[in-house]
Coordinates of C-alpha atoms in Angstrom, one line a residue:
M1 CA 248.6 77.5 27.8
T2 CA 246.0 74.7 27.9
D3 CA 243.3 74.6 25.3
R4 CA 240.7 75.2 27.9
K5 CA 242.3 78.5 28.9
S6 CA 243.0 79.7 25.4
P7 CA 241.0 82.8 24.5
L8 CA 240.5 81.2 21.0
A9 CA 239.1 77.9 22.4
P10 CA 235.5 78.6 21.3
F11 CA 236.6 78.6 17.7
K12 CA 237.0 74.8 18.0
H13 CA 233.2 74.6 17.8
E14 CA 232.1 74.9 14.2
T15 CA 228.7 76.5 14.9
F16 CA 230.2 79.3 17.0
R17 CA 233.0 79.8 14.5
T18 CA 230.6 80.0 11.6
I19 CA 228.1 82.4 13.2
W20 CA 231.0 84.5 14.6
I21 CA 232.4 85.0 11.2
A22 CA 228.9 85.8 9.7
S23 CA 228.4 88.3 12.6
L24 CA 231.5 90.2 11.4
S25 CA 229.7 90.9 8.2
S26 CA 226.5 91.9 9.9
N27 CA 228.3 94.2 12.4
F28 CA 230.3 95.7 9.6
G29 CA 227.2 96.7 7.7
S30 CA 225.5 98.0 10.9
L31 CA 228.4 100.3 11.6
I32 CA 228.5 101.6 8.1
Q33 CA 224.7 102.2 8.3
A34 CA 225.2 104.1 11.6
V35 CA 227.8 106.4 10.0
G36 CA 225.5 107.0 7.1
A37 CA 222.5 107.8 9.4
A38 CA 224.4 110.1 11.7
W39 CA 226.0 112.0 8.9
M40 CA 222.8 112.2 6.9
M41 CA 221.1 113.8 9.9
T42 CA 223.8 116.5 10.0
T43 CA 223.0 117.3 6.3
I44 CA 219.2 117.4 6.6
S45 CA 218.8 119.0 10.0
N46 CA 220.6 121.9 11.8
S47 CA 219.3 120.7 15.2
V48 CA 222.1 119.4 17.4
D49 CA 219.8 117.3 19.5
M50 CA 218.4 115.6 16.4
V51 CA 221.9 114.4 15.6
A52 CA 222.2 112.9 19.1
L53 CA 218.8 111.3 18.7
V54 CA 220.1 109.1 15.9
Q55 CA 222.0 107.0 18.5
A56 CA 219.1 107.4 21.0
S57 CA 216.6 106.1 18.5
T58 CA 218.6 102.9 18.0
A59 CA 219.2 102.3 21.7
L60 CA 215.7 103.2 22.9
P61 CA 214.0 100.0 21.5
I62 CA 216.6 97.9 23.3
M63 CA 215.5 99.6 26.6
L64 CA 211.8 99.2 25.8
F65 CA 211.5 95.7 24.4
S66 CA 214.6 93.7 25.5
L67 CA 212.8 92.2 28.5
L68 CA 210.0 90.9 26.3
S69 CA 212.6 89.6 23.9
G70 CA 214.4 87.9 26.7
A71 CA 211.2 86.1 27.7
L72 CA 210.8 85.0 24.1
A73 CA 214.4 83.8 24.1
D74 CA 213.9 81.6 27.1
N75 CA 210.5 80.2 26.0
F76 CA 210.9 79.7 22.2
N77 CA 213.4 78.3 19.8
R78 CA 216.2 80.9 19.9
R79 CA 217.4 80.2 16.4
R80 CA 213.9 81.0 15.0
V81 CA 213.7 84.2 17.0
M82 CA 217.0 85.3 15.6
L83 CA 216.0 84.5 12.0
I84 CA 212.8 86.5 12.4
A85 CA 214.8 89.4 13.7
Q86 CA 217.3 89.2 10.8
F87 CA 214.6 89.0 8.1
F88 CA 212.8 92.0 9.7
M89 CA 216.0 94.1 9.8
V90 CA 217.0 93.3 6.2
S91 CA 213.5 94.4 5.1
I92 CA 213.8 97.7 7.0
S93 CA 217.2 98.3 5.6
V94 CA 216.0 97.8 2.0
L95 CA 213.2 100.3 2.6
L96 CA 215.6 102.8 4.1
T97 CA 217.9 102.4 1.1
V98 CA 215.1 103.0 -1.4
C99 CA 213.9 106.1 0.5
A100 CA 217.4 107.5 0.7
Y101 CA 218.1 106.9 -2.9
F102 CA 215.0 108.7 -4.1
G103 CA 215.5 111.6 -1.7
L104 CA 212.5 110.9 0.5
I105 CA 214.2 111.0 3.8
T106 CA 213.2 113.6 6.4
P107 CA 214.7 113.9 9.9
W108 CA 211.8 112.1 11.6
L109 CA 211.5 109.5 8.9
L110 CA 215.2 108.7 9.4
L111 CA 214.7 108.4 13.1
T112 CA 211.7 106.0 12.4
F113 CA 213.9 103.8 10.3
T114 CA 216.7 103.7 12.9
F115 CA 214.1 103.0 15.6
L116 CA 212.8 100.0 13.7
L117 CA 216.3 98.7 13.2
G118 CA 216.8 99.1 16.9
C119 CA 213.6 97.0 17.4
G120 CA 215.1 94.2 15.3
T121 CA 218.3 94.4 17.4
A122 CA 216.2 94.3 20.6
L123 CA 214.5 91.1 19.4
N124 CA 217.8 89.5 18.2
N125 CA 220.2 90.3 21.0
P126 CA 218.9 88.3 24.0
S127 CA 218.5 85.2 21.8
W128 CA 221.9 85.6 20.3
Q129 CA 223.7 86.2 23.6
A130 CA 221.8 83.4 25.3
S131 CA 222.6 81.1 22.4
V132 CA 226.3 81.4 23.0
G133 CA 225.8 78.9 25.8
D134 CA 224.1 76.6 23.3
M135 CA 227.1 76.7 21.0
V136 CA 230.0 76.3 23.4
P137 CA 230.5 74.5 26.8
R138 CA 230.2 76.6 29.9
D139 CA 234.0 76.5 30.5
D140 CA 234.4 78.3 27.2
L141 CA 231.7 80.8 27.8
P142 CA 233.9 83.7 29.1
A143 CA 236.2 83.4 26.1
A144 CA 233.2 83.2 23.7
V145 CA 231.8 86.4 25.2
A146 CA 235.1 88.1 24.9
L147 CA 235.5 87.0 21.3
N148 CA 232.0 88.4 20.5
S149 CA 233.1 91.7 21.9
M150 CA 236.3 91.5 20.0
G151 CA 234.6 90.7 16.7
F152 CA 232.3 93.6 17.1
N153 CA 235.2 95.9 17.8
I154 CA 237.3 94.6 14.9
T155 CA 234.5 95.8 12.6
R156 CA 234.3 99.0 14.7
S157 CA 237.9 99.7 14.0
V158 CA 237.6 99.7 10.2
G159 CA 233.8 99.8 9.5
P160 CA 233.2 103.5 10.4
A161 CA 236.2 104.7 8.5
I162 CA 235.0 102.8 5.4
G163 CA 231.5 103.9 6.1
G164 CA 232.7 107.5 6.1
L165 CA 234.5 106.9 2.8
I166 CA 231.4 105.3 1.3
V167 CA 229.2 108.3 2.5
A168 CA 231.8 110.8 1.1
V169 CA 232.1 109.1 -2.3
A170 CA 228.6 107.6 -2.9
G171 CA 226.3 109.1 -0.3
A172 CA 224.3 107.7 2.6
A173 CA 222.0 105.5 0.4
A174 CA 225.1 103.4 -0.6
A175 CA 225.9 102.9 3.1
F176 CA 222.4 101.8 3.8
A177 CA 222.6 99.3 0.8
V178 CA 225.8 97.8 2.1
N179 CA 224.0 97.2 5.5
A180 CA 221.1 95.5 3.8
V181 CA 223.5 93.0 2.0
S182 CA 225.5 92.4 5.2
Y183 CA 222.6 90.5 6.8
L184 CA 222.7 87.7 4.3
A185 CA 225.7 85.8 5.6
L186 CA 224.3 85.6 9.1
I187 CA 220.9 84.5 7.8
F188 CA 222.6 81.7 5.9
A189 CA 224.6 80.7 8.9
L190 CA 221.5 80.5 11.1
L191 CA 219.6 78.5 8.5
R192 CA 222.4 75.9 8.6
W193 CA 222.5 75.7 12.4
Q194 CA 220.3 73.0 13.8
P195 CA 220.6 73.2 17.6
K196 CA 219.3 70.4 19.8
Y197 CA 217.3 71.8 22.7
D198 CA 216.3 69.6 25.7
P199 CA 212.6 68.9 25.5
N200 CA 210.6 70.6 28.3
P201 CA 207.6 68.4 29.4
L202 CA 206.0 71.4 31.1
P203 CA 203.7 73.8 29.2
R204 CA 205.3 77.0 28.0
E205 CA 205.1 80.0 30.4
T206 CA 202.8 82.8 29.4
L207 CA 204.6 86.0 28.3
G208 CA 203.5 87.9 31.3
R209 CA 204.4 85.2 33.8
A210 CA 207.8 84.7 32.0
V211 CA 208.6 88.4 32.3
S212 CA 207.6 88.4 36.0
A213 CA 209.8 85.4 36.6
G214 CA 212.7 87.2 35.1
L215 CA 212.2 90.3 37.1
R216 CA 211.8 88.3 40.3
Y217 CA 215.0 86.3 39.6
V218 CA 217.1 89.4 39.1
A219 CA 215.4 91.2 42.1
M220 CA 216.4 88.2 44.4
S221 CA 219.9 88.0 43.0
P222 CA 221.9 90.9 44.6
N223 CA 225.1 90.3 42.6
I224 CA 223.2 90.6 39.3
G225 CA 221.5 93.7 40.6
K226 CA 224.8 95.4 41.2
V227 CA 226.0 94.6 37.7
I228 CA 222.8 96.0 36.2
F229 CA 223.0 99.2 38.2
R230 CA 226.7 99.8 37.3
G231 CA 225.9 99.1 33.7
F232 CA 223.2 101.8 33.7
V233 CA 225.5 104.4 35.2
F234 CA 228.2 103.5 32.7
G235 CA 225.8 103.8 29.8
L236 CA 224.3 107.0 31.0
S237 CA 227.7 108.7 31.3
A238 CA 229.8 107.2 28.6
S239 CA 227.1 107.6 25.9
A240 CA 228.1 111.3 25.6
V241 CA 231.2 110.5 23.6
L242 CA 229.6 108.4 20.9
A243 CA 226.4 110.5 20.8
L244 CA 228.3 113.8 20.3
L245 CA 231.1 112.4 18.2
P246 CA 229.6 113.8 14.9
L247 CA 229.7 117.2 16.5
V248 CA 233.2 116.7 17.8
A249 CA 234.3 115.8 14.2
R250 CA 232.4 118.7 12.6
D251 CA 232.6 121.5 15.1
L252 CA 235.6 120.9 17.4
V253 CA 238.2 119.7 14.9
G254 CA 236.5 121.0 11.7
G255 CA 236.4 117.7 9.9
G256 CA 234.0 115.9 7.6
P257 CA 232.5 112.4 7.3
L258 CA 235.9 110.8 6.8
V259 CA 237.3 112.3 9.9
Y260 CA 234.2 111.1 11.8
G261 CA 234.7 107.6 10.5
T262 CA 238.4 107.6 11.5
M263 CA 237.4 108.7 15.0
L264 CA 235.0 105.8 15.3
G265 CA 237.7 103.6 14.0
S266 CA 240.1 104.8 16.7
F267 CA 237.4 104.0 19.3
G268 CA 237.1 100.5 17.7
I269 CA 240.9 99.8 17.7
G270 CA 241.0 100.8 21.4
A271 CA 238.1 98.4 22.1
I272 CA 240.0 95.5 20.5
G273 CA 243.0 96.3 22.7
G274 CA 240.7 96.3 25.7
A275 CA 239.3 92.9 24.8
L276 CA 242.8 91.5 24.5
L277 CA 243.8 93.1 27.7
S278 CA 240.7 92.0 29.7
A279 CA 241.8 88.5 30.5
R280 CA 245.3 89.6 31.5
L281 CA 244.0 92.3 33.8
R282 CA 241.7 89.8 35.6
E283 CA 244.7 87.8 36.6
F284 CA 245.9 90.5 39.0
L285 CA 243.1 93.0 39.4
S286 CA 239.6 92.5 40.9
S287 CA 236.5 93.0 38.8
E288 CA 235.7 96.2 40.7
S289 CA 239.2 97.6 40.2
I290 CA 238.9 97.0 36.4
V291 CA 235.5 98.7 36.3
R292 CA 236.8 101.8 38.3
I293 CA 239.7 102.0 35.9
A294 CA 237.2 101.9 33.0
F295 CA 235.1 104.7 34.5
A296 CA 238.1 106.9 35.2
G297 CA 239.8 106.2 31.9
F298 CA 236.6 107.1 30.0
A299 CA 236.3 110.3 32.0
I300 CA 239.8 111.4 31.0
S301 CA 239.2 110.5 27.4
A302 CA 235.9 112.6 27.3
A303 CA 237.7 115.6 28.8
I304 CA 240.5 115.4 26.2
A305 CA 237.9 115.1 23.4
A306 CA 236.2 118.2 24.8
L307 CA 239.4 120.3 25.1
S308 CA 241.2 119.2 21.9
R309 CA 240.9 121.1 18.6
N310 CA 243.2 118.7 16.7
V311 CA 242.2 115.3 15.3
W312 CA 245.3 113.5 16.6
P313 CA 244.9 114.1 20.4
T314 CA 241.2 113.4 19.9
N315 CA 241.9 110.1 18.2
A316 CA 244.4 109.1 20.9
A317 CA 241.8 109.8 23.6
L318 CA 239.2 107.7 21.7
L319 CA 241.7 104.8 21.7
S320 CA 241.6 104.9 25.5
A321 CA 237.8 105.4 25.5
G322 CA 237.3 102.3 23.3
A323 CA 239.4 100.1 25.6
C324 CA 237.6 101.3 28.7
W325 CA 234.2 100.8 27.0
V326 CA 234.9 97.1 26.2
L327 CA 236.6 96.4 29.5
A328 CA 233.5 97.5 31.4
L329 CA 230.7 96.1 29.2
S330 CA 232.3 92.7 28.5
L331 CA 232.9 92.3 32.2
F332 CA 229.3 93.2 33.0
N333 CA 228.1 90.7 30.4
V334 CA 230.2 87.8 31.5
T335 CA 229.3 88.3 35.1
V336 CA 225.6 88.2 34.3
Q337 CA 225.9 85.1 32.2
L338 CA 228.0 83.2 34.7
S339 CA 225.6 84.2 37.5
T340 CA 222.4 83.0 35.8
P341 CA 221.1 79.5 35.0
R342 CA 220.0 78.6 31.4
W343 CA 216.3 78.8 32.1
V344 CA 216.4 82.5 32.7
V345 CA 219.6 83.7 31.1
G346 CA 217.8 85.4 28.2
R347 CA 215.7 87.5 30.6
A348 CA 218.7 88.3 32.9
L349 CA 220.7 89.5 29.8
S350 CA 217.8 91.4 28.5
L351 CA 217.4 93.2 31.8
Y352 CA 221.1 94.1 31.8
Q353 CA 220.7 95.3 28.2
T354 CA 217.5 97.2 29.0
T355 CA 219.2 99.2 31.8
T356 CA 222.5 99.7 30.0
F357 CA 220.9 100.8 26.7
G358 CA 218.4 102.7 28.7
G359 CA 221.3 104.6 30.1
I360 CA 222.8 105.1 26.7
A361 CA 219.4 106.3 25.2
G362 CA 218.7 108.6 28.1
G363 CA 222.3 109.9 28.2
S364 CA 222.4 110.5 24.4
W365 CA 219.3 112.7 24.8
I366 CA 220.5 114.5 27.9
W367 CA 224.0 115.2 26.5
G368 CA 222.4 116.2 23.1
L369 CA 220.3 118.8 24.9
A370 CA 223.3 120.0 26.9
A371 CA 225.3 120.3 23.7
A372 CA 222.6 122.3 22.0
E373 CA 222.4 124.7 25.0
Y374 CA 226.1 124.9 26.1
G375 CA 228.1 123.3 23.3
A376 CA 229.5 119.9 22.7
D377 CA 232.7 120.6 24.6
K378 CA 231.0 121.6 27.8
A379 CA 228.6 118.6 27.5
L380 CA 231.5 116.3 27.3
L381 CA 233.2 117.9 30.3
A382 CA 229.9 117.4 32.3
S383 CA 229.7 113.8 31.3
S384 CA 233.3 113.3 32.4
A385 CA 232.3 114.4 35.9
V386 CA 229.4 111.9 35.9
M387 CA 231.8 109.1 34.9
L388 CA 234.1 109.9 37.8
F389 CA 231.1 109.8 40.1
G390 CA 230.3 106.3 38.6
A391 CA 233.8 105.1 39.7
V392 CA 233.1 106.4 43.3
I393 CA 229.8 104.5 43.4
G394 CA 231.8 101.3 43.5
L395 CA 232.7 102.1 47.1
R396 CA 229.1 101.1 48.0
Y397 CA 228.0 98.9 45.1
A398 CA 231.1 96.9 44.3
L399 CA 231.0 94.5 41.4
P400 CA 231.0 90.8 42.5
E401 CA 234.2 88.9 41.8
F402 CA 234.5 87.1 38.5
K403 CA 233.8 83.5 39.2
T404 CA 232.0 80.5 37.7
L405 CA 229.1 78.8 39.5
N406 CA 227.7 75.4 38.7
L407 CA 224.2 76.5 37.6
D408 CA 223.3 73.2 35.9
P409 CA 219.9 71.8 37.0
L410 CA 220.0 69.9 40.3
N411 CA 217.6 67.2 39.0
R412 CA 216.8 65.8 42.4
F413 CA 213.1 66.5 42.2
S414 CA 210.6 63.8 41.1
E415 CA 207.0 64.7 40.7
P416 CA 205.1 62.8 43.5
L417 CA 202.2 60.5 43.0
L418 CA 199.0 62.3 44.2
A419 CA 195.8 60.8 45.5
L420 CA 193.8 63.7 43.9
D421 CA 193.6 64.0 40.1
L422 CA 195.0 67.5 39.6
K423 CA 195.2 69.3 36.3
P424 CA 198.3 71.4 35.6
R425 CA 196.3 74.6 36.2
S426 CA 195.0 73.4 39.5
G427 CA 195.8 75.6 42.5
P428 CA 196.8 77.6 44.5
I429 CA 199.2 75.0 45.9
V430 CA 200.5 75.4 49.5
I431 CA 203.7 73.6 50.6
M432 CA 204.6 73.0 54.2
I433 CA 207.8 71.3 55.3
D434 CA 208.4 70.2 58.9
Y435 CA 211.9 70.2 60.4
I436 CA 213.0 69.1 63.9
I437 CA 215.8 71.4 65.0
A438 CA 217.8 71.2 68.3
E439 CA 218.0 74.5 70.3
E440 CA 221.7 74.8 69.9
D441 CA 221.3 74.6 66.1
V442 CA 218.7 77.3 65.8
P443 CA 221.0 80.3 64.9
E444 CA 222.6 78.3 62.1
F445 CA 219.2 77.0 61.0
L446 CA 217.8 80.5 60.7
A447 CA 220.8 81.6 58.7
A448 CA 220.4 78.7 56.3
M449 CA 216.6 79.4 56.0
A450 CA 217.4 83.0 55.1
A451 CA 219.3 81.8 52.1
R452 CA 216.6 79.2 51.4
R453 CA 214.0 82.0 51.4
R454 CA 215.9 84.0 48.8
V455 CA 216.2 80.9 46.6
R456 CA 212.5 79.9 47.0
I457 CA 211.2 83.4 46.0
R458 CA 213.8 83.8 43.3
D459 CA 212.6 80.5 41.7
G460 CA 208.9 81.4 41.8
A461 CA 207.5 80.7 45.3
G462 CA 205.3 83.2 47.0
H463 CA 204.1 83.9 50.6
W464 CA 207.2 82.3 52.1
A465 CA 207.1 82.0 55.8
L466 CA 209.0 80.2 58.6
M467 CA 207.0 79.2 61.7
R468 CA 207.8 77.6 65.1
D469 CA 205.5 75.4 67.0
L470 CA 204.6 76.9 70.3
E471 CA 203.9 73.6 72.1
N472 CA 206.8 71.7 70.5
P473 CA 209.5 74.4 70.0
E474 CA 211.9 71.9 68.3
I475 CA 209.4 71.7 65.3
W476 CA 209.8 74.4 62.6
T477 CA 207.6 74.6 59.5
E478 CA 208.6 76.3 56.2
S479 CA 205.7 77.2 54.0
Y480 CA 205.2 78.8 50.6
H481 CA 202.7 79.0 47.8
T482 CA 202.7 78.6 44.1
P483 CA 199.8 79.7 41.8
T484 CA 199.3 76.2 40.2
W485 CA 200.6 72.7 40.3
V486 CA 202.6 73.1 37.2
E487 CA 204.3 76.2 38.7
Y488 CA 205.2 74.1 41.7
V489 CA 206.9 71.5 39.5
R490 CA 208.6 74.3 37.5
H491 CA 209.8 75.9 40.8
N492 CA 211.5 72.7 41.8
Q493 CA 213.0 72.0 38.4
R494 CA 214.7 75.5 38.5
R495 CA 217.0 74.5 41.5
T496 CA 220.6 74.5 40.5
Q497 CA 223.7 72.5 41.7
A498 CA 224.9 75.7 43.3
D499 CA 221.7 75.8 45.4
A500 CA 222.3 72.2 46.7
A501 CA 224.6 73.2 49.5
I502 CA 221.7 75.2 51.2
G503 CA 219.3 72.3 51.2
D504 CA 222.0 69.8 52.2
R505 CA 222.9 71.9 55.2
I506 CA 219.3 72.3 56.3
R507 CA 218.8 68.5 56.1
E508 CA 222.0 68.0 58.2
L509 CA 220.5 70.2 60.9
H510 CA 217.2 68.2 60.9
R511 CA 217.2 65.8 63.9
G512 CA 214.3 63.7 62.8
V513 CA 214.5 60.0 62.2
T514 CA 213.2 60.4 58.7
D515 CA 213.6 63.2 56.1
P516 CA 211.7 66.4 56.8
R517 CA 208.0 65.8 56.2
V518 CA 206.5 67.6 53.1
H519 CA 202.8 68.5 53.0
R520 CA 201.5 69.4 49.5
M521 CA 198.1 70.9 49.7
I522 CA 195.6 72.7 47.5
E523 CA 193.6 75.7 48.8
R524 CA 189.9 75.5 48.7
Q525 CA 187.2 78.1 49.5
T526 CA 184.5 77.1 52.0
I527 CA 180.9 77.4 50.7
L528 CA 177.9 77.7 53.1
P529 CA 175.0 75.1 52.7
H530 CA 172.6 77.7 51.2
D531 CA 175.2 78.7 48.7
I532 CA 175.7 75.0 47.7
A533 CA 172.0 74.7 47.0
A534 CA 172.0 77.8 44.9
H535 CA 174.5 76.3 42.4
K536 CA 172.8 74.8 39.4
T537 CA 176.0 73.3 38.0
P538 CA 178.8 71.3 39.7
I539 CA 181.7 73.3 41.0
D540 CA 184.9 73.0 39.1
M541 CA 187.4 72.0 41.8
S542 CA 190.3 71.8 39.4

């Protein structure tokens, strides 16, 4: 096996290796904290849905705030964003430990703390996932994503069991203290990392405009949309198992915190197996086939957990569930990353996280209510049926094939010299491009322009139109608007190597002696003479 194809190739890069090892410590502490919080809720509240809300309170901030965090990841220093998130989470963890130690925790206070920790995770995750591409070359990115998933699930395989032991021996406060300490290694690793980001000569996007650009990019990228939709369905249905697992341990098999921890450990061991199996499966199965297997396998596992009254069959089912969990989610993540250029990868990943964790948060609440009304076993059986439906959805919304696109910047655009002295905020800007197209090439030209329209709008253009001259039918004019001159420049800088084929084909169809003529114009409002006289100060034409 060549080094390039090795699943361990990302470990050649010191920064990735160091942060990956530090993340093991952080993930280990987070899982111990999750065991402590879930089990503490069973001891301070008799409400079944409050137990399920522990997981929902952690996932909800990711649904609510990830898009904003993704915009921050794409517009600010990702390392600094991660450090702020880590310092925030260690502070919350210390407060949670103190409150638990002195017996001050109430159900709603516990949910508040888990919600705040979820906020820190929401801030951290887009920057962390987008930074993987800053740590390793693009060829190593799929392996790096798989290693991240494997690292988390290595800790999942042993962390919950040890967390259950810690809670059983020393109480939940000790579990919370271990989590607070676990952040230190990752903070130290991030402080040592000094990434070199390419300078951007353009002013930073405003937060609102950055969020809109991310939403627009995903909306005009059908393949990413399919991944996000399938991730939501998977999170909505599969969340039942993890949300109701404390009740499975306590009510269905009659266990305690140690049994609950071993169940989470079984899930984690299965997830490691799924991560190791993922690359092998992709050699002879399509992405959609793997996802359908994951949906169906998880459905069977949930049904077994619902019907079993013995810890061993339940643990065996959780091994399968863990493998299916990581097969689906890692494939979703890799597909989004390899389908997105660097300038918007944080926002695309955050949208994927928002919908997937939104499904997890909503599913945790729904299945918690169902368990409170009908019992955990019936809620799990109902979720199993939804998972099977998720597999069937693939018949209409099939996942795109796993592939790598060259999404590096095209770098063909040079800012033109202008006769007018424009400021960056000057606008609106109207662009009109004239093409000369032979009649026999019109069908192919229209097909190419349909692809061009999607790329233009995806990268920030508005009011796109294609017009044909009535007096000279061979002349076609493409037009679009941008709000300001700087947004026009930004729009052109976003074009990727993968987009080049569209523009190249359009230029091949152009029959003019010279290149297509580009008109760059600025909109201006007309003012009547009596309105001009009424102005006491000069009009700002910028």
